[in-house]
Amino acid sequence: MGSDVMVVAEDVVKRYGRKDPLAVDRVSLRVRRGESLGIVGETGSGKSTMAKILSGLLPHDEGRAEFDGRAIYRRGRVDREIWKRVQMIFQDPYESLNPAMDVGTIVGEPLVFWRGFSPSQTRTRVAELLEGVGLAPSLAQAPPEELSGGQRQRVSIARAMAAEPELIICDEPVAALDVSVQAQILALMNELRERQGVAYVFISHDIGVVQLMCDRIAVMNAGKVVEELDAADLSVDRATDPYTRRLLASVPTLPHIDHPEQRPG
Amino acid sequence: MLRARAIGTWLLSSAATLLLISFGSFALLYLVGDPATAVAGSQATLEDIERVRQEFGFDRPLFEQYLDWLGSALTGDLGVSYTLRRPVIAMIGESLPITISLSLTALVFATVVATAVGVVAGLRPEGRFDRFLTTGAVLGIAIPNFLLGMVLVAIFAVWLGWLPATGYRPFSAGPLEWARFMLLPAVTLGVGLLAQQVRTLRSSMIKEMDSGYVRTARAKHLSEPVIVIKHAARNALLPIVTVIGLQMSRVITGAILVEQVFAIPGIGQLTVRAVAGRDLPVVQGLVVLFAATILLANLLVDLTYGWLNPSTRRAR
Amino acid sequence: MSWLPSGLHRVTDREAGGTGRFRRPVLISSASLPVKLVLFAAIIVGAAAILAPWLPLQDPLEQDLQAILTGPTSEHLLGTDQLGRDLLSRTLWGARTTLLAAMVAAGVAGIIGIPAALIAGYRRGWIETALNRSSDVIMTVPALVMLLAVQAALQTGIYGSMVTLGIILAPHLYRVIRSEVLKISNSSFLQSGRLSGCSHRRIILRYVLPNVREQAVVQLSFQFGFGLMVEAGISFLGVGVQPPDPSLGSLLNGTMSLISREPMLVFAPGGVLVLLILAFNLAGDLLRTKSKAQHGE
């Protein structure tokens, strides 16, 4: 195993306000190369906070968070180098693309800043990336406001893939999308994983989605990881933790019924 | 308990703000604006100016001069006017009541009228009265009050001859006489305030009439006047308190200009004379006075708001 | 995965999730007729004022004591003042001064207020606290009072006063823009930009600035209107533009006693002043409504 482990989180603690309960309470996680780890939990369980910590967007207060043996934060500041290898996809596609830039610039930025591409190399690669996520290369000139929700999320995926990362952290990437579109985006993400060998940390409140996407699943409740199991073991009979069992019991059958209005924290 | 604490923090932060402002304006007036030239006057020779500089101690370090000023100010002594050789505090004391009576009359006029018409306009948004009023408010905000004052004088004093054009009579000269002279200036000053208040009231009234409790009251078949007056209007009036507080700055600015138009010997005229004559101690005193007024208005808004709005009073 | 035919997503992308194109209401067509008329008139008058030096106008300073207070004639379209100067020419030249003065004030306010808001809202920390505190202090003194105090100390000309006014107005702009910047700083598109490797500089210039631009234009439009009012105010008080030079405020100074003899002396500069202030306020309102509609508020 050893060098196979990419992400190590050990006893990570995060609190927002001095009086608030801990948002993340001594969480320990591991992500292996090429693996897909799901984190499920309800709104306010700390899963989104954990996503931000692992992606270098939010320094934690205590504990150890490392990517490939390097601390993600040093003295409260992120080690920006990790963003060459760790990327993130956000929940709301209407908020995660800069409205003041065209799609090509959004997707091209990681190429220029992380991989030193020239303008012409960038143009070519952006077209390839857009095609790779099922978008017409001509969309590069379009502003995000002309795109639909699903198209926007494809752009987000293309942007994240541009740096050719080893790990993508996905914070509820389909929760804000229409049911029919969800399936397409999930299929795309699975396909990319098979093609590029990228690892995922996949955050969702929807246990059905996580089961489709992930090899291993961590269940979070009130800032703690209450149970960790293989996706195959994710059923009411196999789960040991009472919270996990309740969570599973509330999902009737698969394929899941969706709640687009539900907003996770 | 909570209220006392709020006043405590207000006192601390206001004192800090006033200190900063008084020092800033002192530095501006006495460091950047050369006070010796102001005292000596425009006819003075270089020797005169130098003599004044030493006599008045303007050659001392600025901070020392400021501490002197501050020390006296804390005992109620704001220095002596350069031009009139009179204590600044006495000059302010004479003109302040006049400006206060002008401002209060204007505010009362504005608030009373705004409440009446704002509530009515908010009942039928986009109705004829509402449209008329909204247009009027836009105009009222755009007309500088000194211009409005001139137009009102032209109409009511010069043309119709109903009211005196300019001047001021104290209340002791008889309430009617006072009112005759106060009417035009107060209306002039009040129109801008009125326009802002109407806008706020109208929109908050529209919001209240659309709220859940009004619909509940209607379902209970309460009479429409009861709903409007007892429920909606009371709540709609809340934002007005904030608006009036924020208008203090506008009242002061407006009073300076309106007093000039109507030749009223209030604080505004004192300010303009002091600036034109470079009477630095007077200017310094006035800046601090105005800043203190604004800070006090802020406190009053907070207190009134808490008192009027039960939901902020009751801890939920 | 086998549960979805591979490649399906490649071709079809008619998700119901997005509305496709956002509606973009054209600014002017959304205005009512009177508003359009005001804006149109203001543009004509404003253009005439700015172009005054190149228009066939009479010298605004040339006196003709044989023809004082003539009222409108074929030679003087708006009549003459108490010294026989052409009122049309003086009004347009005056409007020019007032417009340029307000432009200086709004410009200075923007140059100070916007960068301060960007830095404070994006970097936070002590610099934000310091800027918040100083803007609170500046806003405690009414703008006109502050301006008069500066005038007492420095005796600057009108443009000096307007630079000062810009400094005084900057905190108002700062407050509004900073709260916009705070919203953007928490947005996921800004975080995407950081993940993409953008420098702080690029984030501020390409992510934050363009997205507060609309709000800044709205605020600057209101401040321009306020600048017009303040210039007129201080020149009316006699501490701004000095006679005989015309500005909309100085033209109104001293005309009170003449208002019954020659009302045009008040109504020409006064009318232009109100028209211009009205236009900037209405434009600000329109822009604000438009940006609210676009952001679905």
XYZ file of C-alpha atoms in Angstrom, chain A residues 50-263:
214
model
C -14.005 18.486 4.607
C -14.064 18.922 0.820
C -12.789 22.481 1.119
C -10.048 21.459 3.528
C -8.806 18.663 1.273
C -8.857 20.912 -1.792
C -6.779 23.602 -0.133
C -9.496 26.234 0.047
C -10.030 26.265 3.799
C -7.276 25.793 6.386
C -8.167 23.421 9.202
C -7.507 24.140 12.865
C -5.987 20.928 14.150
C -4.741 17.605 12.863
C -2.823 16.580 9.775
C -3.924 16.965 6.143
C -1.459 15.832 3.516
C -1.390 15.230 -0.191
C 1.271 12.801 -1.393
C 3.326 13.386 1.737
C 3.148 17.191 1.580
C 1.175 19.218 4.087
C -1.700 20.936 2.285
C -1.322 23.998 4.530
C 1.752 25.528 6.040
C 1.115 28.103 8.762
C -2.468 28.519 7.646
C -1.603 29.141 3.985
C -2.222 26.670 1.242
C 0.673 25.105 -0.620
C -0.497 26.228 -4.072
C 1.595 23.557 -5.800
C -0.972 20.938 -4.824
C -3.478 22.539 -7.184
C -1.447 21.184 -10.067
C -2.525 17.771 -8.838
C -5.756 18.337 -6.890
C -8.763 20.046 -8.422
C -12.339 20.613 -7.408
C -15.816 20.703 -8.946
C -18.431 22.764 -7.170
C -22.087 22.193 -6.571
C -23.881 25.089 -8.206
C -22.911 25.443 -11.855
C -24.575 28.855 -11.918
C -22.071 30.140 -9.389
C -18.915 28.304 -10.232
C -18.088 29.921 -13.597
C -16.849 33.492 -13.769
C -19.599 35.372 -15.651
C -17.016 37.857 -16.929
C -14.932 35.307 -18.884
C -15.612 33.167 -21.905
C -15.601 29.414 -21.564
C -12.282 29.070 -23.366
C -10.498 31.326 -20.900
C -12.019 29.520 -17.939
C -10.902 26.132 -19.204
C -7.562 27.481 -20.454
C -6.372 29.128 -17.252
C -5.044 25.964 -15.566
C -3.197 25.121 -18.790
C -1.455 28.491 -18.828
C -0.781 28.851 -15.119
C -0.065 25.275 -14.047
C 1.321 23.722 -17.193
C 2.906 26.702 -18.971
C 1.050 26.271 -22.259
C 1.530 28.848 -25.001
C -1.587 30.622 -26.342
C -1.810 28.402 -29.427
C -1.197 25.198 -27.439
C -3.890 26.362 -25.020
C -6.400 26.916 -27.815
C -5.859 23.446 -29.222
C -5.986 21.763 -25.840
C -9.109 23.689 -24.766
C -10.891 22.432 -27.867
C -9.842 18.862 -27.025
C -10.963 19.249 -23.421
C -14.353 20.615 -24.448
C -14.822 17.748 -26.851
C -13.767 15.382 -24.109
C -16.665 16.504 -21.950
C -19.123 16.420 -24.817
C -19.228 20.087 -25.705
C -18.705 21.705 -29.097
C -15.266 23.377 -29.287
C -16.992 26.463 -30.676
C -18.442 27.055 -27.202
C -14.998 28.341 -26.192
C -16.027 31.797 -27.312
C -19.345 31.728 -25.442
C -19.919 33.455 -22.126
C -21.196 31.143 -19.362
C -24.556 32.929 -19.293
C -25.434 31.372 -22.635
C -24.997 27.859 -21.265
C -27.475 25.558 -19.586
C -26.847 24.064 -16.168
C -25.585 20.776 -17.568
C -23.331 22.504 -20.074
C -21.906 24.641 -17.306
C -21.095 21.635 -15.185
C -19.339 20.080 -18.191
C -17.252 23.239 -18.445
C -16.427 22.924 -14.736
C -15.304 19.372 -15.310
C -13.206 20.395 -18.311
C -11.584 23.128 -16.227
C -10.796 20.686 -13.450
C -9.386 18.149 -15.933
C -7.216 20.749 -17.684
C -4.506 20.604 -15.055
C -4.462 16.803 -15.484
C -4.892 16.316 -11.755
C -4.507 13.046 -9.897
C -7.460 13.825 -7.656
C -10.705 15.715 -8.180
C -12.839 16.651 -5.225
C -16.479 16.875 -6.232
C -18.778 18.718 -3.864
C -22.308 17.623 -4.772
C -21.572 18.040 -8.477
C -25.049 17.041 -9.636
C -27.262 18.131 -6.757
C -28.256 21.378 -8.449
C -29.005 19.742 -11.784
C -32.106 18.313 -13.336
C -32.622 14.592 -12.859
C -32.140 13.721 -16.523
C -28.961 15.777 -16.662
C -27.611 14.237 -13.466
C -27.300 10.857 -15.081
C -25.404 12.266 -18.060
C -22.939 14.166 -15.886
C -22.342 11.147 -13.655
C -21.752 8.985 -16.684
C -19.260 11.499 -18.025
C -17.405 11.585 -14.727
C -17.184 7.821 -14.600
C -15.946 7.702 -18.165
C -13.244 10.275 -17.421
C -12.160 8.299 -14.439
C -11.727 5.178 -16.514
C -9.929 7.085 -19.259
C -7.614 9.252 -17.141
C -7.265 7.164 -13.987
C -8.106 10.167 -11.843
C -9.184 9.640 -8.245
C -12.348 11.193 -6.850
C -13.515 12.352 -3.499
C -17.204 12.459 -4.137
C -19.377 14.365 -1.695
C -23.115 13.891 -1.703
C -26.177 13.751 0.473
C -27.546 11.188 -1.941
C -26.455 7.721 -0.990
C -27.636 6.300 -4.298
C -25.400 8.576 -6.326
C -22.441 7.795 -4.110
C -22.997 4.089 -4.478
C -22.889 4.438 -8.250
C -19.724 6.499 -8.266
C -17.557 5.210 -5.457
C -15.469 2.244 -4.348
C -15.458 3.177 -0.703
C -17.841 5.278 1.348
C -17.411 7.303 4.514
C -20.568 8.309 6.344
C -20.410 11.609 8.194
C -22.734 12.854 10.897
C -22.322 15.957 13.076
C -18.716 16.478 11.995
C -17.589 12.902 12.599
C -16.994 9.939 10.318
C -19.342 7.408 11.854
C -18.644 4.538 9.476
C -16.433 3.641 6.552
C -17.253 0.738 4.262
C -16.911 -0.638 0.751
C -19.599 0.372 -1.689
C -20.553 -3.255 -2.058
C -21.267 -3.455 1.663
C -23.563 -0.484 1.626
C -26.838 -2.022 2.668
C -28.979 -1.949 5.771
C -27.888 -5.463 6.792
C -24.156 -4.859 6.439
C -23.882 -1.416 7.988
C -23.124 -1.430 11.706
C -23.581 2.181 12.683
C -27.170 3.107 13.597
C -26.957 6.427 11.753
C -25.811 4.729 8.555
C -28.641 2.244 8.854
C -31.147 5.031 9.253
C -29.673 6.840 6.259
C -29.879 3.673 4.159
C -33.364 2.858 5.328
C -34.578 6.252 4.116
C -33.467 5.431 0.576
C -36.190 3.126 -0.701
C -34.746 1.458 -3.776
C -32.235 2.089 -6.486
C -32.290 3.796 -8.899
C -32.905 6.584 -6.493
C -35.675 9.147 -6.363
C -34.309 12.594 -6.544
C -34.812 15.740 -4.517
C -33.495 18.579 -6.615
C -34.675 21.174 -4.099
C -32.540 19.691 -1.370
C -29.485 21.840 -0.688
